[in-house]
Amino acid sequence: MWVRAAGSFLVAVTIGTIRPMFVLSLHVTSCRPFVRVVTAGLALAAVLTGLARAQEIAEPAASSEAFAVDAAQFGLGGAARLGSWAPIRVVFENRTDRDREVILGLSIRDEDGDRVVYERPVTAARGVAQSSWLYMRVPHSLELGGAVLTVSEAEERATADGAEFVAGARLAARVVPATALTPSQDRLIAVVGARSAGLGAYAARAADDLTSPMGHAPTRVLTGLGVSDLPDRWQGFAALEALVWSDGDLGAMRADTARALAEWVRRGGHLILGVPTEGDSAFARAPAVIRDVLPEAEYDRRDGVDLNPMRALLTTDAVAPLPGEMTLHTLRPDDDASPAGYLSLLKDPSSRTVAARRLVGVGMVTVVGFDLASPRLAEAAVPRPEAFWHRVLGRRAPTSLPADPAAQAAAARRPGGVFVDDAISSRVARRAAASSAVLIAAGVFVVYWALAGPGGFALLKLAKRTHLAWVAFILTGGVFTLLAWTSAAVFRPKGIEVTHFTVLTHVSGQPVQAARSWQSVLIPYYGRATVEVGEADGRAGQLIAPWEPRERSGRSARFPDAASYRVDARSPRELDVPARQTVKQFVTDWAGVTPWGVMPRPVDDETIPALGDPSLGPFAMTGRLVHGLPAALEDAVVVVCRGQENLGRELAGGRSGENWAVAGAFELSGDFTAWAPGRELDLASVTGRRSTIASGDSASTLGELLERLTPTARLTDALDLTGDRLGLNDRDRVRAVLLQGMLDPAEVRGVQPPNEVGVLGAEMHGLDLSRWLAQPSLIIFGFVREDGVERGPVPLHVNGETPQTAGETVLCWVYPLEADAPGYALPLGMGTGVGTAPVGGVPETPSETGSGTP
């Protein structure tokens, strides 16, 4: 019996799955107490050995006097957001008498307790203090002092492709204190220059520290960055919503930094540049890759400009003094400018463009004709977010609390915030198969316990054969041992399987798509597995990293046999991870042309989407679309944006935080609830008054959708802000975070606290579609479910093979329409009042929303 119990223990430790461990429990419970104690001792010894090994991996070696190393900057501008990629500037000094090839490393624990080491080889010149960038994805559970910075000797190793350097003897090490981490819900905006250019108002936080004062996710504005503070790989910018170039010599940018910044834009970043007083000659000094993404525009200098006529563009304060004489640059398109290369975003009252945009990949570059570093603008506290930056960034909520103290006290009692993208973890979890196996194992255990224990003895006593108890016990143990191992073999996966949740964004006319994907990869064996995203000879800059959900951070069971695996911090597209016949979770950022399916497109040249006759509906469109996705597009929402409302409503007494986007939203229903591949979608039937496809009213304002997606709660719900309690299903939660910037702000009603709950996100930063509402556009987003397809939207390979994939993809498709900047609504006292013909820009929007049939 001792041999049987000990043998089962060793097999369980070797195999390490829940089903063989269950077999062990069946055997051990049938043994004598002495055997159980000894077996438990062996198990404890194995655990302690594993913990000792994990500790050995975690502990840094003593620093050497020959080398010094430290982290001078943890995160861009000192902000490393949990759950996002972050750059770490490493300073090191070689104090030996010769130049050395070394490898810088930064190691942290992943969810399984393994050490992931982000590495970069560098040449350390003797006697010279140097710096270099490392990059890591900051886990939600990064422990205080959990990051270890190392310098190791670089040793050359032969490979099939030539030779590579690997880390050898450790030369120095230092624990990096992770004391200034940014919460995962924060949105980040970086400013190159000493002044915030009016963006500082976004930094206000509500009393709960989770939300902004009247809005949703709080914003951290990183000011004071210099050109030398910018990283040299695009993942160093990945955590940013936008980067504003207020002041700094573009010509001083390093070539690798310029390439990184341009790649970040193509993957969905938003670069905003102010034209300095000297004019666009500053742009001529920029590296070529930056000039190639600037708007295709000519710049006209205007001196002595009085900013008061364009007050509505800069502030919501009707009486605050503005500079009377400023240098301003207006923009006009090049003669050969393409529609995507120049979009007029904002104009002055004379219809001269003062902000223009260029679309680049799934991102954009916006140039503002103001010198954003001007001290005179800073003294006047302009431009203000509610007047200017909201319409550039795609935001809506007020940035400050009401002036009334009672209203402020009421607002401080708002319910708080809810992380709407926590559902991602349940979408990629492989629970069905595991639940079946556990139920069968439990059933086998119950039957075995009954037959080997009281039930079997009762049957023998009834048959008057109790003298055969030990024989029956041994036979029962053997039968159920065979049954347990047979069940384990049946339920053991035979191949690698991937379950994913992906957000895929495509801008029509652009040659690249971008996706973020959360994946559970089932690896059905022990050893090592190489997981890659993208192709080795494909687009550079693909990212893959281990992932742990925010809501599970710090609570995951860690394996006692902790191992380590290394990642090229410069290009982390490949991981060689420990495999333990279980699931490993990853998050990937990918860009390229997906092999997954054909994006929505016009049926032919005669069916290109265009704004239709407003008399047919305020958001009527013409055109027909078709797609070639691998499955139907389900629960799709069609958003038609005609542009922005005219400027100046706040000056005329309008409420700050009102929706400024002139847009309608339509949910496909009926036969198009699942829009099948190859089936034509007539936009006129969706957006016109005689719609038979859209649910509810045929012409529905975007505001109605935003109101539905803004969760509300009573004060009694504040401690239980879950999606179910707030009336948000899983797909509404995704829609809410995709339109986070434009959701309804908190509204204070007298002394009653607002019941609007803040919509927060920990994983889907940078995927907000709100910025596309700053310009005329057609936006369609919906869900595609795949089960067992050959490939997913993001190319993922395990050991060089493409595994079977199942999961759900959120497709976000944007079709830019002909741009037209908003005009000016004349405020009271400056004309005939609001409602008169606007000064330039788009016409006033009809107030009606349509009623289905005329």
GROMACS .gro file of N, CA and C in nm, residues 179-235:
model
  171
  179THR      N    1   0.696   5.235  -0.688
  179THR     CA    2   0.621   5.316  -0.592
  179THR      C    3   0.533   5.421  -0.656
  180ALA      N    4   0.546   5.445  -0.785
  180ALA     CA    5   0.471   5.554  -0.849
  180ALA      C    6   0.392   5.500  -0.968
  181LEU      N    7   0.329   5.385  -0.951
  181LEU     CA    8   0.254   5.325  -1.060
  181LEU      C    9   0.121   5.398  -1.079
  182THR      N   10   0.081   5.413  -1.205
  182THR     CA   11  -0.044   5.480  -1.238
  182THR      C   12  -0.158   5.378  -1.239
  183PRO      N   13  -0.272   5.408  -1.177
  183PRO     CA   14  -0.384   5.312  -1.176
  183PRO      C   15  -0.427   5.275  -1.317
  184SER      N   16  -0.479   5.154  -1.329
  184SER     CA   17  -0.510   5.100  -1.462
  184SER      C   18  -0.623   5.175  -1.532
  185GLN      N   19  -0.710   5.246  -1.458
  185GLN     CA   20  -0.821   5.315  -1.522
  185GLN      C   21  -0.782   5.451  -1.580
  186ASP      N   22  -0.665   5.503  -1.545
  186ASP     CA   23  -0.628   5.638  -1.588
  186ASP      C   24  -0.598   5.644  -1.738
  187ARG      N   25  -0.642   5.751  -1.801
  187ARG     CA   26  -0.603   5.781  -1.938
  187ARG      C   27  -0.483   5.875  -1.933
  188LEU      N   28  -0.389   5.856  -2.025
  188LEU     CA   29  -0.265   5.932  -2.021
  188LEU      C   30  -0.251   6.020  -2.144
  189ILE      N   31  -0.217   6.146  -2.121
  189ILE     CA   32  -0.182   6.240  -2.227
  189ILE      C   33  -0.045   6.298  -2.194
  190ALA      N   34   0.047   6.291  -2.288
  190ALA     CA   35   0.182   6.343  -2.266
  190ALA      C   36   0.199   6.473  -2.342
  191VAL      N   37   0.273   6.565  -2.283
  191VAL     CA   38   0.299   6.695  -2.344
  191VAL      C   39   0.450   6.716  -2.351
  192VAL      N   40   0.501   6.736  -2.471
  192VAL     CA   41   0.641   6.772  -2.489
  192VAL      C   42   0.650   6.923  -2.475
  193GLY      N   43   0.709   6.968  -2.367
  193GLY     CA   44   0.715   7.111  -2.337
  193GLY      C   45   0.680   7.135  -2.192
  194ALA      N   46   0.716   7.252  -2.143
  194ALA     CA   47   0.697   7.282  -2.002
  194ALA      C   48   0.553   7.318  -1.968
  195ARG      N   49   0.477   7.371  -2.063
  195ARG     CA   50   0.340   7.414  -2.036
  195ARG      C   51   0.241   7.309  -2.082
  196SER      N   52   0.128   7.303  -2.013
  196SER     CA   53   0.028   7.199  -2.043
  196SER      C   54  -0.063   7.236  -2.157
  197ALA      N   55  -0.054   7.359  -2.210
  197ALA     CA   56  -0.138   7.403  -2.323
  197ALA      C   57  -0.286   7.389  -2.292
  198GLY      N   58  -0.324   7.413  -2.167
  198GLY     CA   59  -0.464   7.406  -2.128
  198GLY      C   60  -0.513   7.267  -2.094
  199LEU      N   61  -0.429   7.166  -2.111
  199LEU     CA   62  -0.470   7.028  -2.083
  199LEU      C   63  -0.469   6.996  -1.934
  200GLY      N   64  -0.409   7.083  -1.853
  200GLY     CA   65  -0.397   7.055  -1.711
  200GLY      C   66  -0.530   7.035  -1.641
  201ALA      N   67  -0.636   7.096  -1.696
  201ALA     CA   68  -0.767   7.081  -1.631
  201ALA      C   69  -0.817   6.938  -1.636
  202TYR      N   70  -0.766   6.859  -1.729
  202TYR     CA   71  -0.808   6.719  -1.736
  202TYR      C   72  -0.759   6.638  -1.616
  203ALA      N   73  -0.660   6.689  -1.545
  203ALA     CA   74  -0.596   6.611  -1.439
  203ALA      C   75  -0.677   6.606  -1.311
  204ALA      N   76  -0.788   6.680  -1.302
  204ALA     CA   77  -0.868   6.679  -1.180
  204ALA      C   78  -0.927   6.540  -1.157
  205ARG      N   79  -0.937   6.502  -1.028
  205ARG     CA   80  -0.992   6.371  -0.992
  205ARG      C   81  -1.106   6.390  -0.895
  206ALA      N   82  -1.202   6.298  -0.900
  206ALA     CA   83  -1.315   6.303  -0.809
  206ALA      C   84  -1.272   6.256  -0.670
  207ALA      N   85  -1.363   6.273  -0.576
  207ALA     CA   86  -1.330   6.238  -0.438
  207ALA      C   87  -1.302   6.089  -0.423
  208ASP      N   88  -1.364   6.005  -0.509
  208ASP     CA   89  -1.342   5.860  -0.497
  208ASP      C   90  -1.208   5.818  -0.554
  209ASP      N   91  -1.137   5.909  -0.623
  209ASP     CA   92  -1.006   5.885  -0.684
  209ASP      C   93  -1.013   5.783  -0.798
  210LEU      N   94  -1.133   5.738  -0.832
  210LEU     CA   95  -1.150   5.644  -0.942
  210LEU      C   96  -1.190   5.712  -1.071
  211THR      N   97  -1.264   5.824  -1.059
  211THR     CA   98  -1.324   5.888  -1.174
  211THR      C   99  -1.279   6.033  -1.184
  212SER      N  100  -1.314   6.097  -1.296
  212SER     CA  101  -1.294   6.241  -1.308
  212SER      C  102  -1.412   6.311  -1.240
  213PRO      N  103  -1.403   6.440  -1.211
  213PRO     CA  104  -1.505   6.506  -1.127
  213PRO      C  105  -1.648   6.486  -1.175
  214MET      N  106  -1.673   6.507  -1.304
  214MET     CA  107  -1.809   6.492  -1.356
  214MET      C  108  -1.815   6.390  -1.469
  215GLY      N  109  -1.702   6.327  -1.497
  215GLY     CA  110  -1.697   6.237  -1.611
  215GLY      C  111  -1.675   6.093  -1.570
  216HIS      N  112  -1.590   6.027  -1.643
  216HIS     CA  113  -1.570   5.883  -1.625
  216HIS      C  114  -1.425   5.857  -1.587
  217ALA      N  115  -1.344   5.803  -1.677
  217ALA     CA  116  -1.207   5.771  -1.640
  217ALA      C  117  -1.127   5.898  -1.616
  218PRO      N  118  -1.048   5.903  -1.509
  218PRO     CA  119  -0.963   6.021  -1.486
  218PRO      C  120  -0.847   6.023  -1.585
  219THR      N  121  -0.788   6.140  -1.597
  219THR     CA  122  -0.677   6.159  -1.692
  219THR      C  123  -0.556   6.210  -1.617
  220ARG      N  124  -0.442   6.155  -1.652
  220ARG     CA  125  -0.315   6.207  -1.600
  220ARG      C  126  -0.242   6.274  -1.715
  221VAL      N  127  -0.206   6.401  -1.696
  221VAL     CA  128  -0.136   6.478  -1.799
  221VAL      C  129   0.011   6.485  -1.762
  222LEU      N  130   0.095   6.433  -1.849
  222LEU     CA  131   0.239   6.426  -1.825
  222LEU      C  132   0.305   6.544  -1.894
  223THR      N  133   0.343   6.645  -1.819
  223THR     CA  134   0.402   6.765  -1.877
  223THR      C  135   0.552   6.768  -1.849
  224GLY      N  136   0.619   6.859  -1.917
  224GLY     CA  137   0.762   6.880  -1.893
  224GLY      C  138   0.852   6.781  -1.964
  225LEU      N  139   0.799   6.704  -2.058
  225LEU     CA  140   0.884   6.610  -2.131
  225LEU      C  141   0.973   6.686  -2.229
  226GLY      N  142   1.096   6.641  -2.240
  226GLY     CA  143   1.186   6.693  -2.341
  226GLY      C  144   1.201   6.593  -2.454
  227VAL      N  145   1.264   6.635  -2.562
  227VAL     CA  146   1.282   6.546  -2.676
  227VAL      C  147   1.364   6.425  -2.635
  228SER      N  148   1.460   6.443  -2.548
  228SER     CA  149   1.545   6.332  -2.506
  228SER      C  150   1.473   6.235  -2.414
  229ASP      N  151   1.355   6.271  -2.364
  229ASP     CA  152   1.278   6.184  -2.275
  229ASP      C  153   1.191   6.085  -2.352
  230LEU      N  154   1.191   6.092  -2.484
  230LEU     CA  155   1.102   6.007  -2.564
  230LEU      C  156   1.172   5.876  -2.597
  231PRO      N  157   1.101   5.764  -2.585
  231PRO     CA  158   1.162   5.633  -2.606
  231PRO      C  159   1.189   5.604  -2.753
  232ASP      N  160   1.259   5.492  -2.777
  232ASP     CA  161   1.303   5.460  -2.913
  232ASP      C  162   1.226   5.344  -2.975
  233ARG      N  163   1.121   5.296  -2.910
  233ARG     CA  164   1.033   5.193  -2.967
  233ARG      C  165   0.889   5.234  -2.943
  234TRP      N  166   0.800   5.193  -3.035
  234TRP     CA  167   0.663   5.245  -3.029
  234TRP      C  168   0.590   5.201  -2.903
  235GLN      N  169   0.627   5.084  -2.847
  235GLN     CA  170   0.558   5.040  -2.727
  235GLN      C  171   0.582   5.132  -2.609
   0.00000   0.00000   0.00000
